[in-house]
XYZ file of C-alpha atoms in Angstrom:
479
model
C 4.608 -16.730 36.230
C 7.280 -16.005 33.618
C 8.812 -18.691 31.423
C 12.317 -19.927 32.017
C 14.822 -17.505 30.456
C 16.875 -20.470 29.219
C 14.033 -21.332 26.847
C 13.786 -17.795 25.593
C 17.523 -17.532 25.019
C 18.601 -17.561 21.394
C 15.189 -17.758 19.672
C 12.549 -15.196 18.588
C 9.460 -17.307 19.324
C 7.247 -16.563 22.275
C 7.079 -19.231 24.931
C 3.959 -19.373 27.053
C 4.533 -20.913 30.486
C 1.417 -21.192 32.589
C 0.408 -22.360 36.010
C -0.174 -26.095 35.865
C -3.120 -26.980 33.703
C -1.784 -30.516 33.397
C -2.841 -33.321 31.124
C -4.100 -36.234 33.248
C -2.767 -39.368 31.638
C -3.696 -41.635 34.549
C -5.587 -44.649 33.310
C -9.027 -44.912 34.814
C -9.501 -41.203 35.490
C -12.823 -39.404 35.646
C -13.329 -39.276 31.860
C -16.717 -40.501 30.626
C -15.991 -43.360 28.157
C -18.036 -44.200 25.109
C -20.617 -46.931 25.755
C -18.931 -50.295 25.621
C -15.425 -48.790 25.253
C -12.929 -49.032 28.078
C -11.175 -45.757 29.022
C -7.801 -47.325 28.286
C -8.898 -48.341 24.789
C -10.371 -44.915 24.114
C -7.177 -43.129 25.163
C -5.061 -45.513 23.099
C -7.249 -44.956 20.032
C -6.913 -41.205 20.353
C -3.148 -41.387 20.640
C -2.740 -43.934 17.855
C -5.028 -42.039 15.456
C -3.564 -38.591 15.988
C -1.643 -36.925 13.159
C 0.489 -35.163 15.771
C 3.507 -36.739 17.402
C 2.493 -37.727 20.965
C 5.445 -38.795 23.089
C 5.967 -39.431 26.787
C 9.306 -39.207 28.541
C 10.829 -39.323 31.969
C 12.045 -36.242 33.784
C 15.515 -37.197 32.515
C 14.290 -37.055 28.917
C 14.109 -40.808 28.209
C 11.333 -41.708 25.785
C 8.728 -44.067 27.249
C 6.052 -44.041 24.517
C 6.045 -43.173 20.792
C 2.874 -43.040 18.665
C 2.560 -43.499 14.853
C 2.290 -39.735 14.433
C 5.764 -39.379 15.936
C 7.065 -42.029 13.557
C 5.642 -40.165 10.563
C 6.996 -36.804 11.736
C 10.501 -37.817 12.816
C 11.088 -41.038 10.849
C 12.047 -43.208 13.854
C 10.002 -46.256 14.806
C 8.852 -46.817 18.363
C 11.457 -49.546 18.848
C 14.190 -47.134 17.755
C 13.153 -44.395 20.183
C 11.653 -45.961 23.315
C 14.408 -46.098 25.910
C 16.461 -43.506 24.021
C 17.030 -39.883 25.026
C 14.715 -37.384 23.424
C 17.805 -35.284 22.778
C 18.317 -37.509 19.751
C 15.719 -35.283 18.090
C 17.174 -31.994 19.300
C 19.941 -30.027 17.528
C 23.038 -29.611 19.670
C 22.593 -25.866 19.940
C 19.094 -26.355 21.402
C 19.956 -28.816 24.205
C 19.732 -25.997 26.745
C 16.158 -25.478 25.543
C 15.326 -29.091 26.524
C 16.973 -28.617 29.932
C 14.739 -25.619 30.591
C 11.609 -27.498 29.450
C 12.305 -30.393 31.806
C 12.927 -27.996 34.723
C 9.601 -26.308 34.113
C 7.760 -29.621 33.881
C 9.393 -30.852 37.100
C 8.027 -27.711 38.775
C 4.533 -28.569 37.558
C 4.435 -25.945 34.860
C 3.176 -26.480 31.322
C 5.070 -25.355 28.208
C 2.578 -24.342 25.524
C 3.007 -23.880 21.775
C 6.765 -23.548 21.705
C 7.895 -23.058 18.096
C 11.289 -24.663 17.719
C 13.426 -26.907 15.514
C 13.836 -30.674 15.758
C 15.700 -33.310 13.701
C 14.323 -36.115 11.575
C 16.035 -39.488 11.268
C 17.536 -38.327 7.983
C 19.207 -35.436 9.759
C 16.912 -32.897 8.143
C 15.518 -30.224 10.418
C 11.790 -29.677 10.851
C 9.950 -26.744 12.381
C 7.507 -27.898 15.054
C 5.109 -26.475 17.601
C 5.646 -28.274 20.904
C 3.397 -28.478 23.960
C 4.782 -30.247 27.030
C 2.728 -31.124 30.138
C 3.555 -32.876 33.405
C 2.437 -36.503 33.930
C 1.372 -37.347 37.492
C 0.876 -40.670 39.163
C -2.132 -41.677 41.245
C -0.811 -39.662 44.170
C -0.287 -36.500 42.121
C 3.473 -36.851 41.975
C 5.111 -35.682 38.728
C 6.783 -38.697 37.177
C 7.371 -37.596 33.587
C 6.202 -35.412 30.727
C 3.912 -35.756 27.733
C 4.860 -33.948 24.551
C 2.708 -33.138 21.529
C 4.657 -31.971 18.449
C 3.117 -30.679 15.235
C 4.839 -29.897 11.929
C 4.466 -26.132 11.336
C 7.045 -25.725 8.585
C 4.468 -25.005 5.881
C 2.522 -22.744 8.241
C 5.595 -20.759 9.198
C 6.614 -20.459 5.561
C 3.143 -19.126 4.743
C 3.402 -16.696 7.664
C 6.801 -15.533 6.511
C 5.531 -15.048 2.971
C 2.514 -13.143 4.280
C 4.737 -10.967 6.455
C 7.015 -10.274 3.483
C 4.029 -9.459 1.294
C 2.700 -7.073 3.931
C 6.131 -5.487 4.296
C 6.390 -4.890 0.552
C 2.853 -3.528 0.355
C 3.519 -1.146 3.235
C 6.808 -0.043 1.656
C 5.066 0.626 -1.665
C 1.963 2.235 -0.184
C 3.797 4.536 2.210
C 6.410 5.689 -0.295
C 4.247 6.326 -3.357
C 3.782 9.980 -4.272
C -0.035 9.831 -4.150
C -2.328 9.776 -1.178
C -3.976 6.344 -1.235
C -6.919 4.642 0.460
C -9.024 1.464 0.426
C -12.782 1.225 0.969
C -15.162 -1.690 1.267
C -17.796 -2.430 -1.377
C -20.143 0.187 0.115
C -17.545 2.968 0.141
C -16.587 2.768 3.827
C -12.898 3.734 3.881
C -10.915 1.687 6.412
C -7.274 2.186 5.313
C -5.102 5.128 4.256
C -1.413 5.203 3.446
C 1.137 7.222 5.375
C 1.148 9.987 2.766
C -2.490 10.739 3.530
C -1.865 11.187 7.247
C 1.353 13.142 6.640
C -0.504 15.594 4.390
C -3.781 15.950 6.283
C -2.390 15.681 9.816
C -5.246 13.339 10.740
C -5.534 9.837 12.221
C -7.415 6.741 11.069
C -10.074 7.290 13.727
C -10.614 10.811 12.296
C -10.890 9.596 8.708
C -12.499 6.161 8.954
C -15.736 5.698 7.038
C -16.879 9.079 5.732
C -14.602 11.088 7.999
C -12.666 12.274 4.946
C -15.388 14.877 4.335
C -13.862 17.099 7.014
C -10.712 17.765 4.913
C -12.703 18.709 1.788
C -13.390 22.299 0.848
C -16.982 23.233 1.827
C -17.599 24.655 -1.666
C -16.853 21.270 -3.278
C -17.709 18.545 -0.744
C -21.387 18.125 -1.706
C -20.486 17.706 -5.376
C -17.765 15.206 -4.521
C -20.093 13.141 -2.325
C -22.761 13.044 -5.031
C -20.353 11.903 -7.736
C -18.528 9.306 -5.680
C -21.793 7.851 -4.362
C -22.872 7.263 -7.963
C -19.720 5.162 -8.460
C -20.297 3.261 -5.196
C -23.804 2.442 -6.447
C -22.999 1.699 -10.103
C -19.521 0.171 -9.834
C -18.151 2.611 -12.430
C -14.650 4.047 -12.263
C -14.536 7.309 -10.344
C -12.531 10.406 -11.247
C -12.827 13.941 -9.908
C -10.751 17.028 -9.176
C -11.099 19.001 -5.944
C -9.090 20.713 -3.172
C -8.070 18.980 0.071
C -6.970 20.735 3.251
C -3.476 20.030 4.522
C -2.243 19.971 8.125
C -1.222 23.642 7.699
C -4.831 24.630 6.896
C -4.100 25.371 3.244
C -5.903 23.715 0.371
C -4.205 22.027 -2.562
C -5.827 20.593 -5.692
C -5.900 16.836 -6.283
C -6.832 14.630 -9.212
C -8.583 11.700 -7.570
C -9.421 8.299 -8.997
C -10.856 5.031 -7.646
C -11.436 1.658 -9.238
C -13.356 -1.377 -7.964
C -11.520 -4.566 -6.973
C -13.559 -7.691 -7.730
C -13.539 -11.022 -5.915
C -13.448 -14.461 -7.539
C -17.205 -14.282 -8.157
C -16.966 -10.989 -10.006
C -18.517 -9.037 -7.135
C -17.003 -5.769 -5.920
C -15.037 -6.493 -2.750
C -13.065 -3.269 -2.338
C -12.323 0.118 -3.882
C -8.749 1.340 -4.282
C -8.329 5.097 -4.643
C -5.546 7.630 -5.103
C -5.277 11.407 -4.844
C -2.564 13.048 -6.953
C -1.463 16.594 -6.149
C -1.916 18.738 -9.287
C -1.691 22.190 -7.701
C 1.424 23.171 -9.646
C 0.077 21.724 -12.884
C -3.147 23.723 -12.492
C -1.176 26.896 -11.869
C 0.964 26.239 -14.932
C -2.108 25.518 -17.057
C -3.737 28.748 -15.907
C -0.572 30.680 -16.729
C -0.423 29.102 -20.188
C -4.107 29.864 -20.776
C -3.586 33.471 -19.731
C -0.588 33.731 -22.060
C -2.477 32.155 -24.977
C -5.409 34.489 -24.408
C -3.067 37.456 -24.455
C -1.347 36.200 -27.625
C -4.740 35.640 -29.228
C -5.855 39.130 -28.275
C -2.723 40.698 -29.716
C -2.894 38.632 -32.889
C -6.498 39.726 -33.401
C -5.416 43.311 -32.986
C -2.778 42.649 -35.625
C -5.412 41.173 -37.966
C -7.503 44.293 -37.462
C -4.512 46.423 -38.423
C -3.959 44.238 -41.520
C -7.610 44.652 -42.513
C -7.273 48.419 -42.179
C -4.089 48.418 -44.253
C -5.757 46.260 -46.935
C -8.692 48.688 -47.261
C -6.325 51.623 -47.664
C -4.025 49.746 -50.043
C -6.760 48.502 -52.383
C -9.477 51.148 -52.481
C -12.392 50.358 -54.772
C -11.644 46.621 -54.884
C -14.552 45.598 -52.692
C -14.675 41.971 -53.792
C -11.007 41.418 -52.961
C -11.409 43.106 -49.592
C -14.465 41.022 -48.749
C -12.724 37.713 -49.446
C -9.554 38.853 -47.711
C -11.422 39.912 -44.572
C -13.300 36.620 -44.454
C -10.043 34.713 -44.635
C -8.709 36.739 -41.747
C -11.894 36.016 -39.822
C -11.433 32.282 -40.502
C -7.923 32.485 -39.044
C -9.291 34.303 -36.002
C -11.995 31.642 -35.512
C -9.354 28.918 -35.591
C -7.304 30.797 -33.031
C -10.275 31.105 -30.684
C -10.890 27.365 -30.868
C -7.266 26.454 -30.290
C -6.846 28.863 -27.384
C -9.891 27.354 -25.669
C -8.232 23.945 -26.096
C -4.788 25.137 -24.919
C -3.537 24.930 -28.509
C -3.640 21.136 -28.414
C -6.768 19.748 -30.135
C -10.173 20.659 -31.571
C -13.185 18.358 -31.888
C -14.139 17.955 -35.571
C -17.818 18.926 -35.202
C -16.763 22.065 -33.355
C -14.237 22.921 -36.065
C -16.867 22.618 -38.830
C -19.378 24.782 -36.944
C -16.795 27.482 -36.240
C -15.495 27.687 -39.824
C -18.917 27.522 -41.470
C -20.707 29.824 -39.037
C -21.106 32.580 -41.681
C -22.438 30.072 -44.257
C -24.771 28.381 -41.763
C -26.349 31.753 -41.001
C -27.238 32.063 -44.698
C -27.868 28.475 -45.830
C -29.088 26.929 -42.580
C -30.192 23.301 -43.003
C -28.907 23.172 -46.557
C -25.505 22.418 -45.056
C -25.292 18.956 -43.519
C -22.290 17.404 -41.826
C -21.714 14.131 -40.048
C -18.869 11.964 -38.777
C -17.439 10.387 -35.634
C -16.345 12.513 -32.694
C -12.606 12.853 -33.211
C -10.118 15.397 -31.928
C -7.962 17.105 -34.538
C -4.446 18.356 -33.874
C -3.795 22.086 -33.885
C -1.937 21.888 -37.211
C -4.717 19.782 -38.716
C -7.369 22.198 -37.426
C -5.668 25.195 -39.015
C -5.256 23.487 -42.398
C -8.681 21.828 -42.609
C -10.408 24.885 -41.137
C -9.075 27.180 -43.858
C -9.963 24.647 -46.586
C -13.558 24.324 -45.331
C -13.868 28.098 -45.166
C -12.710 28.493 -48.784
C -15.089 25.760 -49.988
C -18.006 27.421 -48.194
C -17.126 30.825 -49.633
C -17.034 29.418 -53.181
C -20.299 27.519 -52.624
C -22.062 30.709 -51.522
C -20.745 32.734 -54.429
C -20.669 30.245 -57.321
C -21.839 26.819 -56.189
C -24.754 25.004 -54.600
C -25.398 27.564 -51.877
C -25.748 30.383 -54.415
C -29.222 29.133 -55.457
C -32.321 27.929 -53.660
C -32.453 24.171 -53.341
C -28.709 23.642 -53.488
C -27.138 21.588 -50.712
C -23.732 20.799 -49.254
C -22.886 17.503 -47.523
C -19.748 17.164 -45.415
C -18.645 13.783 -44.077
C -15.536 12.407 -42.400
C -14.337 9.081 -41.053
C -11.331 7.600 -39.260
C -10.863 3.975 -40.248
C -7.975 1.555 -40.694
C -5.425 4.221 -39.867
C -6.702 6.668 -42.518
C -8.649 9.896 -41.987
C -10.994 10.921 -44.819
C -12.985 14.129 -45.308
C -15.329 14.869 -48.219
C -17.255 17.944 -49.392
C -20.034 17.353 -51.922
C -22.378 19.928 -53.497
C -25.676 19.044 -55.181
C -28.584 20.981 -56.698
C -26.544 23.980 -57.728
C -25.535 25.481 -61.072
C -22.988 23.754 -63.229
C -19.553 24.905 -62.173
C -16.581 25.026 -64.493
C -13.017 24.617 -63.229
C -11.017 27.856 -63.095
C -8.154 28.300 -65.515
C -5.918 29.939 -62.922
C -4.664 28.871 -59.545
C -5.373 31.482 -56.904
C -4.897 31.556 -53.159
C -8.261 29.852 -52.535
C -7.400 26.910 -54.798
C -4.030 26.584 -53.108
C -5.683 26.485 -49.660
C -8.075 23.734 -50.794
C -5.782 21.609 -52.907
C -2.093 22.322 -52.347
C -1.550 23.364 -48.728
C -3.056 20.166 -47.216
C -0.699 18.127 -49.397
C 2.339 20.079 -48.200
C 1.432 20.497 -44.523
C -0.309 17.179 -43.771
C 1.170 14.898 -46.433
C -2.374 14.351 -47.666
C -4.033 13.396 -50.927
C -6.639 15.857 -52.202
C -8.999 15.860 -55.145
C -11.078 18.822 -56.425
C -13.630 17.935 -59.105
C -16.354 19.807 -60.996
C -19.397 18.200 -62.587
C -22.955 19.032 -63.583
C -24.075 17.933 -60.086
C -21.721 20.417 -58.412
C -18.237 20.675 -56.997
C -16.744 17.947 -54.832
C -13.561 17.803 -52.773
C -11.927 14.905 -50.970
C -9.097 14.787 -48.463
C -7.240 11.739 -47.116
C -4.155 11.299 -44.954
C -2.618 9.098 -42.267
C -4.761 9.323 -39.104
C -1.687 9.878 -36.964
C -1.072 13.145 -38.831
C -4.364 14.808 -37.909
C -5.933 12.822 -35.048
C -4.905 13.977 -31.569
C -4.263 11.110 -29.104
């Protein structure tokens, strides 16, 4: 049986009207009383002790009983309300609502959990949940109504806030550029945002749990599963790059990340993940790499031409040609490193190995180097690479590496915003400072000062040559 349309009119709440499931308020009914407690006393205790407002009224809406809960909720005492119309509690615009309630009760129908507005004695409104049931006499005749009212203002406010929070989350989740998903602590995915379904053309039932495997490329899915399972097991952040199939059957590349969400006890409760489309970025990076490789190839061809021209222009000057060619080779080695790193950064250990490769082949373990793993900018790599190459060349020809037992120690550090690099030779012949400044000296001492705003020091002693370099970390360290 449907509820009275008058009750539904003008309010969004749902009104449940059911076939009579009436409250029997007849004294001396079939209820089993507590031992030694009269049924009347038990019923009175329940009504008096209830936090809810429990009110009885005639079919004309005149209040006939008023418990302490009603006094606390509405502010009126029993003496102020008994004998008065219940409409005293009802806003004028909701009087038709009361008419409809009384009609339903008179027909033996119960009104259940009606969310509505009532008035306190102060005139302030209060949101309540109301249940109204018929009261019958000993012959079963409906003689009035019992009403239970409960304050739901705080509950409705919490519901409204929750609904608003959910609305904002949905708005954010469905309009972000990434595909997004949420999994439980074991990696069972139970939620995806709209972007995921728009891209993949799937449904939640298709993707729930481990269903996402079906949109992964078969050449990558096993690797992805292995890596993400390690994160599920260890709780570590997850990051991977792989292709995902779209609704059109084509694959696009995504950078994917997931992080654990912890509960108040520090335990992993959920995982939140995103997939960011990087197809265009990958294509651009590949184009740049191809271009850099081509530039590197052409520049090496140019260096070869320069070497050929140098040999023809300075015949008989073998020593000059040898040093000149090695400097060209050092430039080429730097280029190879930078091209492999997209001309952005070079790790310091890798830079030292590349520039000293020719010296390491000759001196082996007599060259030692150590320092933290730091990435050097392309400009820093070119400048420091050439300086290290010149120092190694001089050490092989004149310094510690020119004799058995001589050693070279290279060390660097990045501390307190300053980057330091030192070259120290020991066990070699005594080296005297040169009286002229050639290209090699300029590469070691002057160019770093000009290019990197550094401080350099080149010293000669009986123990061997030493060189130090220091500059602002921000100048040479790639971030």
